[in-house]
Every structure is written in C-alpha cells, then in structure tokens.
Amino acid sequence: MSLLLYLVLLPLSVWILAGAFALLDGGSRSATLRRLASRLLPVVILAWFLGTGAILPLAGALVTVLTIHTVALTGTRWALERGLFRGRFEV
C-alpha cells in the first residue's frame, strides 16, 4: 500500500515543487501562493483521508523529487562549465 501511495505521490510532488519554485521566478506573489495552495489541497485531502500512514510516503516522494531536481541541475551546470556539451548539439 505505501509503495503504491509513494508512486502516486511522485507526480503530485513534482507539481507541488513546481509551484514552490514559481515563487523564485518572480511575478505576482499572491497569485503564485494561491496556485501553490491549490496544488497542496489534493495532498492534504489525501493525507487526511489516509491518516498518519500517508506521512512517510509523502515525505519520501517530496525528498525524492527535490533530490533528483538538485542532482540534475548540479550535473547539468557542472557539464556546461566543463564544456562537455560543446560540439555535440551544433548544426
């Protein structure tokens, strides 16, 4: 049950993380906060419905998504600084 819940929460975690990163992008803070709150609502309802058993899969999904995002960003930045993509994508 918790593995299935974890797999269901992965896309929701990406959706929530995108809303959180939208705060860093600028723009209207109130609209961004409303959008983030609306994205958190399904997760809160799911956690309320499933009880405390949903906390660990939810936290695991959020940490997994944040870790993958951080590693991908750091790896891409590292590769660009060292010129690993130079000449591979030129037309």
PDB file of C-alpha atoms in Angstrom, residues 1-13 15-16 37-59 61-62:
ATOM      1  CA  MET A   1       0.000   0.000   0.000  1.00  0.00           C
ATOM      2  CA  SER A   2       2.684   2.532   0.924  1.00  0.00           C
ATOM      3  CA  LEU A   3       4.713   1.805  -2.243  1.00  0.00           C
ATOM      4  CA  LEU A   4       1.634   2.411  -4.381  1.00  0.00           C
ATOM      5  CA  LEU A   5       0.917   5.612  -2.453  1.00  0.00           C
ATOM      6  CA  TYR A   6       4.536   6.708  -2.925  1.00  0.00           C
ATOM      7  CA  LEU A   7       4.291   6.158  -6.687  1.00  0.00           C
ATOM      8  CA  VAL A   8       1.015   8.101  -6.849  1.00  0.00           C
ATOM      9  CA  LEU A   9       2.507  10.962  -4.843  1.00  0.00           C
ATOM     10  CA  LEU A  10       5.588  11.353  -7.064  1.00  0.00           C
ATOM     11  CA  PRO A  11       3.776  13.323  -9.818  1.00  0.00           C
ATOM     12  CA  LEU A  12       1.953  15.351  -7.171  1.00  0.00           C
ATOM     13  CA  SER A  13       5.306  16.155  -5.578  1.00  0.00           C
ATOM     14  CA  TRP A  15       3.560  19.567  -9.253  1.00  0.00           C
ATOM     15  CA  ILE A  16       3.989  20.994  -5.736  1.00  0.00           C
ATOM     16  CA  ALA A  37      -2.183  26.360  -2.037  1.00  0.00           C
ATOM     17  CA  SER A  38      -4.459  24.834  -4.671  1.00  0.00           C
ATOM     18  CA  ARG A  39      -1.712  22.338  -5.509  1.00  0.00           C
ATOM     19  CA  LEU A  40      -1.292  21.405  -1.862  1.00  0.00           C
ATOM     20  CA  LEU A  41      -5.020  20.851  -1.373  1.00  0.00           C
ATOM     21  CA  PRO A  42      -5.234  17.371  -3.025  1.00  0.00           C
ATOM     22  CA  VAL A  43      -2.257  16.181  -0.991  1.00  0.00           C
ATOM     23  CA  VAL A  44      -3.746  17.495   2.257  1.00  0.00           C
ATOM     24  CA  ILE A  45      -7.079  15.820   1.468  1.00  0.00           C
ATOM     25  CA  LEU A  46      -5.297  12.566   0.647  1.00  0.00           C
ATOM     26  CA  ALA A  47      -3.271  12.747   3.875  1.00  0.00           C
ATOM     27  CA  TRP A  48      -6.416  13.495   5.871  1.00  0.00           C
ATOM     28  CA  PHE A  49      -8.248  10.595   4.252  1.00  0.00           C
ATOM     29  CA  LEU A  50      -5.410   8.097   4.762  1.00  0.00           C
ATOM     30  CA  GLY A  51      -4.312   9.347   8.183  1.00  0.00           C
ATOM     31  CA  THR A  52      -0.799   9.313   9.566  1.00  0.00           C
ATOM     32  CA  GLY A  53       0.160   6.389   7.340  1.00  0.00           C
ATOM     33  CA  ALA A  54       0.486   8.810   4.435  1.00  0.00           C
ATOM     34  CA  ILE A  55       3.149  10.989   6.060  1.00  0.00           C
ATOM     35  CA  LEU A  56       6.154   8.787   5.310  1.00  0.00           C
ATOM     36  CA  PRO A  57       5.331   8.131   1.612  1.00  0.00           C
ATOM     37  CA  LEU A  58       4.523  11.832   1.130  1.00  0.00           C
ATOM     38  CA  ALA A  59       7.767  12.975   2.719  1.00  0.00           C
ATOM     39  CA  ALA A  61       8.154  11.482  -2.521  1.00  0.00           C
ATOM     40  CA  LEU A  62       8.927  15.139  -1.816  1.00  0.00           C
TER      41      LEU A  62
END
